[in-house]
Every structure is written in C-alpha cells, then in structure tokens.
Coordinates of C-alpha atoms in Angstrom, one line a residue:
X271 CA -33.5 5.1 7.6
X272 CA -31.0 7.0 9.6
X273 CA -30.6 4.0 11.9
X274 CA -30.1 1.7 8.8
X275 CA -27.4 4.0 7.4
X276 CA -25.6 4.0 10.8
X277 CA -25.8 0.2 11.0
X278 CA -24.6 -0.2 7.4
X279 CA -21.6 2.1 8.0
X280 CA -20.7 0.2 11.2
X281 CA -21.0 -3.3 9.7
X282 CA -19.0 -2.4 6.6
X283 CA -16.3 -0.7 8.6
X284 CA -16.0 -3.9 10.7
X285 CA -16.3 -6.4 7.9
X286 CA -13.8 -4.9 5.4
X287 CA -10.8 -5.2 7.7
X288 CA -11.7 -8.9 8.3
X289 CA -11.8 -9.4 4.5
X290 CA -8.4 -7.7 4.3
X291 CA -7.1 -10.1 6.9
X292 CA -8.4 -13.2 5.2
X293 CA -7.2 -12.0 1.8
X294 CA -3.7 -11.3 3.1
X295 CA -3.6 -14.7 5.0
X296 CA -4.8 -16.7 1.9
X297 CA -2.9 -14.5 -0.6
X298 CA -6.1 -13.5 -2.5
X299 CA -4.7 -10.6 -4.5
X300 CA -5.3 -8.7 -7.6
X301 CA -1.9 -8.9 -9.3
X302 CA -0.5 -6.4 -11.8
X303 CA -1.1 -7.0 -15.5
X304 CA -0.6 -5.2 -18.8
X305 CA -4.2 -3.9 -18.9
X306 CA -4.2 -2.9 -15.2
X307 CA -3.0 0.4 -13.8
X308 CA -2.0 -0.5 -10.2
X309 CA 1.4 -1.7 -9.1
X310 CA 1.9 -4.3 -6.5
X311 CA -0.6 -6.8 -5.1
X312 CA -3.8 -5.6 -3.6
X313 CA -6.7 -7.7 -2.0
X314 CA -9.7 -7.6 -4.4
X315 CA -12.7 -9.0 -2.4
X316 CA -13.9 -5.7 -0.9
X317 CA -17.3 -6.1 -2.7
X318 CA -17.8 -9.3 -0.7
X319 CA -19.2 -7.1 2.1
X320 CA -22.0 -5.5 0.1
X321 CA -24.7 -8.2 0.0
X322 CA -24.2 -9.4 3.6
X323 CA -24.3 -5.9 5.0
X324 CA -27.4 -5.1 2.9
X325 CA -29.3 -8.2 4.2
X326 CA -28.2 -7.9 7.8
X327 CA -28.9 -4.2 8.0
X328 CA -32.4 -4.6 6.5
X329 CA -33.1 -7.5 8.8
X330 CA -32.1 -5.6 11.9
X331 CA -34.0 -2.5 11.0
X332 CA -37.2 -4.5 10.3
X333 CA -37.0 -6.5 13.5
X334 CA -36.2 -3.5 15.8
X335 CA -39.5 -1.5 15.4
X336 CA -41.6 -4.6 15.8
X337 CA -40.1 -5.3 19.3
X338 CA -39.3 -1.9 20.6
X339 CA -41.6 0.7 19.1
X340 CA -45.3 0.8 20.0
X341 CA -47.7 0.3 17.1
X342 CA -44.7 0.1 14.7
X343 CA -46.5 -2.7 12.7
X344 CA -49.0 -0.1 11.6
X345 CA -46.2 1.9 10.0
X346 CA -43.8 -0.7 8.8
X347 CA -45.8 -3.8 7.8
X348 CA -47.9 -2.5 4.8
X349 CA -44.9 -1.2 2.8
X350 CA -42.7 -4.2 3.7
X351 CA -45.4 -6.7 2.8
X352 CA -46.1 -4.9 -0.5
X353 CA -42.4 -5.0 -1.4
X354 CA -41.5 -8.4 0.0
X355 CA -42.0 -10.4 -3.3
X356 CA -39.8 -7.9 -5.2
X357 CA -37.1 -8.0 -2.4
X358 CA -37.0 -11.8 -2.5
X359 CA -36.4 -11.8 -6.3
X360 CA -33.8 -9.1 -5.9
X361 CA -31.9 -11.1 -3.3
X362 CA -32.0 -14.2 -5.6
X363 CA -30.6 -12.2 -8.6
X364 CA -28.0 -10.6 -6.4
X365 CA -27.0 -14.0 -5.1
X366 CA -26.4 -15.3 -8.6
X367 CA -24.2 -12.3 -9.3
X368 CA -22.5 -12.6 -6.0
X369 CA -21.5 -16.3 -6.5
X370 CA -20.5 -15.6 -10.1
X371 CA -18.2 -12.7 -9.1
X372 CA -16.7 -14.6 -6.2
X373 CA -15.8 -17.5 -8.4
X374 CA -14.3 -15.2 -11.0
X375 CA -12.2 -13.4 -8.4
X376 CA -10.9 -16.6 -6.9
X377 CA -10.5 -18.9 -9.9
X378 CA -11.3 -16.8 -13.0
X379 CA -14.2 -17.3 -15.3
X380 CA -14.6 -17.0 -19.1
X381 CA -16.7 -14.0 -20.1
X382 CA -19.3 -16.2 -21.7
X383 CA -20.1 -17.8 -18.4
X384 CA -20.3 -14.4 -16.7
X385 CA -22.6 -13.2 -19.5
X386 CA -24.8 -16.3 -19.1
X387 CA -25.2 -15.7 -15.3
X388 CA -26.1 -12.1 -16.0
X389 CA -28.7 -13.2 -18.5
X390 CA -30.2 -15.7 -16.0
X391 CA -30.4 -13.0 -13.3
X392 CA -32.0 -10.6 -15.8
X393 CA -34.6 -13.2 -16.9
X394 CA -35.3 -14.0 -13.2
X395 CA -36.1 -10.3 -12.5
X396 CA -38.1 -9.8 -15.7
X397 CA -40.2 -12.9 -15.3
X398 CA -41.0 -11.9 -11.7
X399 CA -42.6 -8.7 -13.0
X400 CA -39.7 -6.3 -12.9
X401 CA -40.0 -4.9 -16.4
X402 CA -40.8 -1.5 -18.0
X403 CA -43.5 -1.0 -20.6
X404 CA -43.5 2.9 -20.8
X405 CA -40.3 4.4 -22.1
X406 CA -41.4 8.1 -22.2
X407 CA -41.2 8.1 -26.1
X408 CA -37.5 7.5 -26.1
X409 CA -36.6 7.0 -29.8
X410 CA -40.3 7.1 -30.5
X411 CA -41.0 4.1 -28.1
X412 CA -44.1 4.9 -26.0
X413 CA -46.0 2.1 -24.3
X414 CA -44.9 -1.4 -25.5
X415 CA -46.4 -4.8 -25.2
X416 CA -45.5 -7.0 -22.2
X417 CA -43.3 -9.2 -24.3
X418 CA -41.4 -6.4 -25.9
X419 CA -41.1 -4.7 -22.5
X420 CA -39.5 -7.8 -21.0
X421 CA -37.0 -8.1 -23.9
X422 CA -36.0 -4.4 -23.6
X423 CA -35.8 -4.5 -19.8
X424 CA -33.7 -7.7 -19.9
X425 CA -31.3 -6.0 -22.2
X426 CA -31.1 -2.9 -20.0
X427 CA -30.3 -5.0 -16.9
X428 CA -27.4 -6.8 -18.6
X429 CA -26.3 -3.4 -20.1
X430 CA -26.2 -1.7 -16.7
X431 CA -24.4 -4.6 -15.0
X432 CA -21.7 -4.6 -17.6
X433 CA -21.4 -0.9 -17.7
X434 CA -20.7 -0.7 -13.9
X435 CA -18.4 -3.7 -14.1
X436 CA -16.3 -2.2 -16.9
X437 CA -16.1 1.3 -15.4
X438 CA -14.3 -0.2 -12.4
X439 CA -10.8 0.6 -13.6
X440 CA -9.4 3.2 -11.2
X441 CA -9.6 3.7 -7.5
X442 CA -12.9 5.1 -6.3
X443 CA -14.6 5.6 -9.7
X444 CA -17.2 2.7 -9.8
X445 CA -17.9 2.9 -6.0
X446 CA -18.2 6.8 -6.2
X447 CA -20.6 6.6 -9.1
X448 CA -22.6 4.0 -7.3
X449 CA -22.8 6.2 -4.1
X450 CA -24.2 9.1 -6.2
X451 CA -26.6 6.8 -8.1
X452 CA -27.9 5.1 -4.9
X453 CA -28.4 8.4 -3.1
X454 CA -30.3 9.7 -6.0
X455 CA -32.5 6.6 -6.2
X456 CA -33.0 6.7 -2.4
X457 CA -34.3 10.2 -2.8
X458 CA -36.6 9.4 -5.8
X459 CA -38.0 6.2 -4.2
X460 CA -38.8 8.1 -1.0
X461 CA -40.6 10.7 -3.0
X462 CA -42.6 7.9 -4.7
X463 CA -43.6 6.5 -1.2
X464 CA -41.6 3.3 -1.7
X465 CA -39.9 3.6 1.7
X466 CA -38.6 0.0 1.8
X467 CA -36.7 0.4 -1.5
X468 CA -35.6 3.8 -0.4
X469 CA -34.2 2.3 2.8
X470 CA -32.3 -0.3 0.7
X471 CA -30.9 2.4 -1.5
X472 CA -29.5 4.4 1.4
X473 CA -28.1 1.3 3.1
X474 CA -26.3 0.4 -0.2
X475 CA -25.0 4.0 -0.6
X476 CA -23.6 4.0 3.0
X477 CA -21.9 0.6 2.5
X478 CA -20.4 1.7 -0.8
X479 CA -19.2 5.0 0.8
X480 CA -17.2 3.1 3.5
X481 CA -15.7 0.8 0.8
X482 CA -14.8 4.0 -1.2
X483 CA -12.7 5.3 1.8
X484 CA -10.8 2.0 2.0
X485 CA -10.3 1.9 -1.8
X486 CA -9.2 5.5 -2.3
X487 CA -7.3 6.3 1.0
X488 CA -6.1 2.8 1.9
X489 CA -2.4 2.1 2.0
X490 CA -0.7 -0.8 0.4
X491 CA 2.1 -0.7 3.0
X492 CA -0.3 -0.8 5.9
X493 CA -2.5 -3.4 4.2
X494 CA -5.6 -1.2 4.3
X495 CA -6.2 -0.8 0.6
X496 CA -8.7 -3.1 -1.1
X497 CA -10.4 -3.4 -4.5
X498 CA -14.1 -4.2 -5.2
X499 CA -13.6 -7.2 -7.4
X500 CA -16.2 -8.7 -9.6
X501 CA -18.0 -10.0 -6.5
X502 CA -18.7 -6.4 -5.7
X503 CA -19.2 -4.8 -9.2
X504 CA -21.6 -7.6 -10.3
X505 CA -23.6 -7.5 -7.1
X506 CA -23.9 -3.8 -7.0
X507 CA -24.6 -3.7 -10.7
X508 CA -27.7 -5.9 -10.5
X509 CA -28.8 -4.0 -7.4
X510 CA -28.5 -0.6 -9.2
X511 CA -30.3 -2.1 -12.3
X512 CA -33.2 -3.3 -10.1
X513 CA -33.6 0.1 -8.5
X514 CA -33.4 1.9 -11.9
X515 CA -36.2 -0.4 -13.2
X516 CA -38.2 0.4 -10.0
X517 CA -37.9 4.1 -10.6
X518 CA -38.7 3.8 -14.3
X519 CA -41.9 1.9 -13.5
X520 CA -43.4 4.6 -11.3
X521 CA -46.3 6.8 -12.2
X522 CA -45.3 10.5 -11.7
X523 CA -48.9 11.3 -10.7
X524 CA -48.4 9.1 -7.6
X525 CA -45.1 10.6 -6.5
X526 CA -43.7 14.0 -5.6
X527 CA -41.7 14.4 -8.9
X528 CA -43.1 15.2 -12.3
X529 CA -40.0 14.4 -14.5
X530 CA -40.3 11.4 -16.9
X531 CA -39.5 8.2 -14.8
X532 CA -37.3 6.6 -17.5
X533 CA -35.2 9.8 -17.7
X534 CA -34.8 9.7 -13.9
X535 CA -33.8 6.1 -13.9
X536 CA -31.0 6.5 -16.6
X537 CA -29.6 10.0 -15.8
X538 CA -27.3 9.0 -12.9
X539 CA -25.8 6.2 -15.1
X540 CA -25.1 8.3 -18.2
X541 CA -21.3 8.1 -17.9
X542 CA -20.8 4.3 -17.6
X543 CA -23.6 3.6 -20.2
X544 CA -22.1 5.9 -22.8
X545 CA -18.6 4.7 -22.1
X546 CA -19.3 1.0 -22.6
X547 CA -21.0 1.7 -26.0
X548 CA -18.0 3.7 -27.2
X549 CA -15.4 1.2 -26.0
X550 CA -17.3 -1.7 -27.6
X551 CA -17.6 0.2 -30.9
X552 CA -13.9 1.0 -30.9
X553 CA -13.0 -2.6 -30.2
X554 CA -15.3 -3.9 -33.0
X555 CA -13.8 -1.4 -35.5
X556 CA -10.3 -2.6 -34.6
X557 CA -11.5 -6.2 -35.3
X558 CA -11.2 -7.2 -31.7
X559 CA -13.7 -8.9 -29.4
X560 CA -15.8 -6.3 -27.6
X561 CA -15.5 -8.3 -24.4
X562 CA -11.7 -8.4 -24.2
X563 CA -10.3 -5.9 -21.7
X564 CA -8.1 -3.0 -22.8
X565 CA -7.2 0.6 -21.9
X566 CA -9.7 2.5 -24.0
X567 CA -12.1 3.6 -21.3
X568 CA -12.5 7.3 -20.6
X569 CA -10.6 7.1 -17.3
X570 CA -7.6 5.6 -19.2
X571 CA -7.7 8.5 -21.7
X572 CA -7.7 11.0 -18.8
X573 CA -4.7 9.3 -17.2
X574 CA -2.8 9.5 -20.5
X575 CA -3.2 13.3 -20.4
X576 CA -1.1 13.4 -17.1
X577 CA -4.1 13.7 -14.7
X578 CA -3.6 11.8 -11.5
X579 CA -5.8 8.8 -10.8
X580 CA -7.5 10.6 -7.9
X581 CA -8.0 13.7 -10.1
X582 CA -9.6 11.7 -12.9
X583 CA -11.9 10.0 -10.4
X584 CA -13.0 13.3 -8.9
X585 CA -13.6 14.9 -12.3
X586 CA -15.6 12.0 -13.6
X587 CA -17.8 11.8 -10.6
X588 CA -18.3 15.5 -10.6
X589 CA -19.1 15.4 -14.3
X590 CA -21.8 12.8 -13.7
X591 CA -23.3 14.9 -10.9
X592 CA -23.4 17.9 -13.2
X593 CA -25.0 16.0 -16.1
X594 CA -27.6 14.6 -13.6
X595 CA -28.5 18.1 -12.4
X596 CA -28.6 19.4 -15.9
X597 CA -31.0 16.6 -17.0
X598 CA -33.3 17.3 -14.0
X599 CA -33.4 21.0 -14.9
X600 CA -34.0 20.4 -18.7
X601 CA -36.7 17.8 -18.1
X602 CA -39.1 20.7 -17.5
X603 CA -38.5 22.2 -21.0
X604 CA -37.1 19.4 -23.3
X605 CA -38.1 16.0 -24.4
X606 CA -36.1 12.9 -23.3
X607 CA -34.7 12.5 -26.8
X608 CA -33.2 16.0 -26.9
X609 CA -31.8 15.5 -23.5
X610 CA -30.2 12.3 -24.6
X611 CA -28.7 14.0 -27.6
X612 CA -27.2 16.7 -25.4
X613 CA -25.8 14.1 -23.0
X614 CA -24.2 12.3 -25.9
X615 CA -22.7 15.5 -27.2
X616 CA -21.2 16.4 -23.8
X617 CA -19.7 12.9 -23.5
X618 CA -18.3 13.0 -27.1
X619 CA -16.7 16.4 -26.5
X620 CA -15.2 15.2 -23.3
X621 CA -13.7 12.2 -25.0
X622 CA -12.4 14.3 -27.9
X623 CA -10.8 16.8 -25.5
X624 CA -8.9 14.2 -23.4
X625 CA -8.0 12.3 -26.6
X626 CA -6.4 15.3 -28.2
X627 CA -4.6 16.2 -25.0
X628 CA -3.0 12.8 -24.8
X629 CA -1.8 12.7 -28.5
X630 CA 1.3 14.8 -27.8
X631 CA 2.5 12.6 -25.1
X632 CA 3.8 9.7 -27.2
X633 CA 5.6 12.2 -29.5
X634 CA 7.5 13.8 -26.6
X635 CA 8.4 10.4 -25.3
X636 CA 9.8 9.3 -28.7
X637 CA 11.9 12.5 -28.9
X638 CA 13.3 11.9 -25.5
X639 CA 14.1 8.3 -26.4
X640 CA 16.0 9.4 -29.6
X641 CA 18.0 11.9 -27.6
X642 CA 19.0 9.2 -25.1
X643 CA 20.1 6.9 -27.9

C-alpha cells in the first residue's frame, strides 16, 4: 500500500502538468460566469488524471509482487481474485462517469443527460450485486428485501455522486473532503480485511491530495492552477459511492470495528449530503428547478460573511472531520437515528450562524452606495 501511494503521487504529479499544458494549448478553460466565484480563465480538466492513475497504479502494484517477491501469489491472489468482479464493475461505472464528465467539460451537457448516465452507472453497480439490505434501523428500516435494497442503494449512489459534484464550488473543498473520506474508507476496509479495496482507497486519496495542492496553491499567472471539472467530480463521486456501499455491506463481526456499518459509510459524507438536500429544498420553495446552479451552498454563505475562500475551505473540511470523530465516539452510546438528528442539528446551526452573519453585509453596501450618490 505504501508503494501504491508513492506511485499514485508520482503519476499524478507528472500527469497534471501535462493536462495543464494541453488545456492551455487547446484553450480548454473554465471561464467566469455569474454563478462562479473565480476570476479569469482556469483549466478545468484536473480530474482527468484520477481514473488513469487509479488503474495504472493498481496494475503496477499487482504485477510487481508476482515477478519480484517470492511466494507473493500466496499473499496477493486470494484477495485480488475475490474482489476482481467488483473491481471490473467499478471500472465500468467509473468509465461511464468519466466519459460523461469529459463530454460536459468540453462541449456541455444538459443535466437530464448527466442524470441519466448517473442512473445507468448506479443500475450497473446495483445489478452486479453492489447493494445494501441492512440499514442499521435507520428511520426504522432494518433488513429489507433484495428488490427494496437495490432501489434504496441506487438512490444513494446517485445522491452521493450529485452531492460531491455540487459541493465542488471553491478551491480545495471537494477534493479535500474526498481525501478525508477516502483515507477513512481505506482505514475501515483494511480493518475489514478487504485489502484490495483498501489499497484502491489509499491510491485515490493520494491522487486527490496531489490535485488538491495544484488546485489550492496553483498560480493563474504561472499556469499551475487547475480545476477538477465534472470529469473529476463525477468519477470520484461514483468511486466514493462504491466504497461507501462496500463499507455498509460489511459484517462488524468479521472486522476490527464494532460501529454500525451504515453509519461508518455515511459519516464522512455528512456535509455534502446535508447541503445538497437544503439547497434543493430552497430552490423548490423559490419555484426554481432544483438542478439549476446558484450560489446557495454553504460555502457561498460563508464567503458572504467575509471569510476568505481558503478559510471557508479549511473550516468546512475541519468541521467534517470533527463530525466524523463525534459520530464514531457516539456510536458506542447512541443509535444511528439520534446521531443523525444531532448531525442535522449541527449543520442547521452552522447554516443559521453564517446566514445571520451575512445579512448585515448588503445593508452596509446599500448605505455606502447612498452616500456615494
């Protein structure tokens, strides 16, 4: 796994500058718009590196032991062979999202087409056996039938993909949350003795961490700054959704952790999952399509208070880590429903706090405008 992380970091660090070079040469930019925060043109295909790096790194790590380490097949083959069907289905679903995101970044797609491709990828995973039937009594749902489990899991996959896609509004936020989530899943899957999936989680986290550096600390003048784009957010979204389902399907008795699996799967995604529900509800109340973009996300509200983009990103990622740690601690004492209520309360209080802080800003601006007149 250490070797895989090192290879992933190296490949991503080599590939992203090449993507920058091609984007600049072919003028493949994310241009400023009314709903966007950034100024100036920035390349937006940084997420193009994620899937190739994931596949190449996994291939290299799997080939190396078989050729250079004595008796490595005894260690490597059983876990890899057991996970191979799931990995093939994962790659197929990621390829659907990869091509959809790439087309959208280059030529733009209607949201209905993107939603349909997400639905196809979700059905592919579910029909291949990647579904949850035990929901740890969330909302009173215990063990469901296979048909109901497939429907709920398909909804969760599309939900997670959209949540991560829509939270990608400021530098480093979506990628930072994905790094935290993938590291946590890597740890959980290792404890569940799913070493191949754990390896993929750590490889993905390493690749996202390198992109995060380019995204946050890159310079527009030096042409080192790059955005993830839909090709990245959709690919990473389906990857995270697959790992979340894998964690939720595990039996605690067969792993080193005793917390409810569904709680472990959803806890690192609390922020984007709650935020997309709130934003959709606000849009519907205002008689607007829930799928049309706007500036109602929690990071937009924080920017309205005067917090810098980097400050908002750090606070949101730190908040997600704190909620994750709190959920893990409370899992020993509380049921999953009470933990969900607490998480929702924390999120609502956070939104109210930043909303109230930003209300005075327009009034001050209006007073200054009157004085100038």
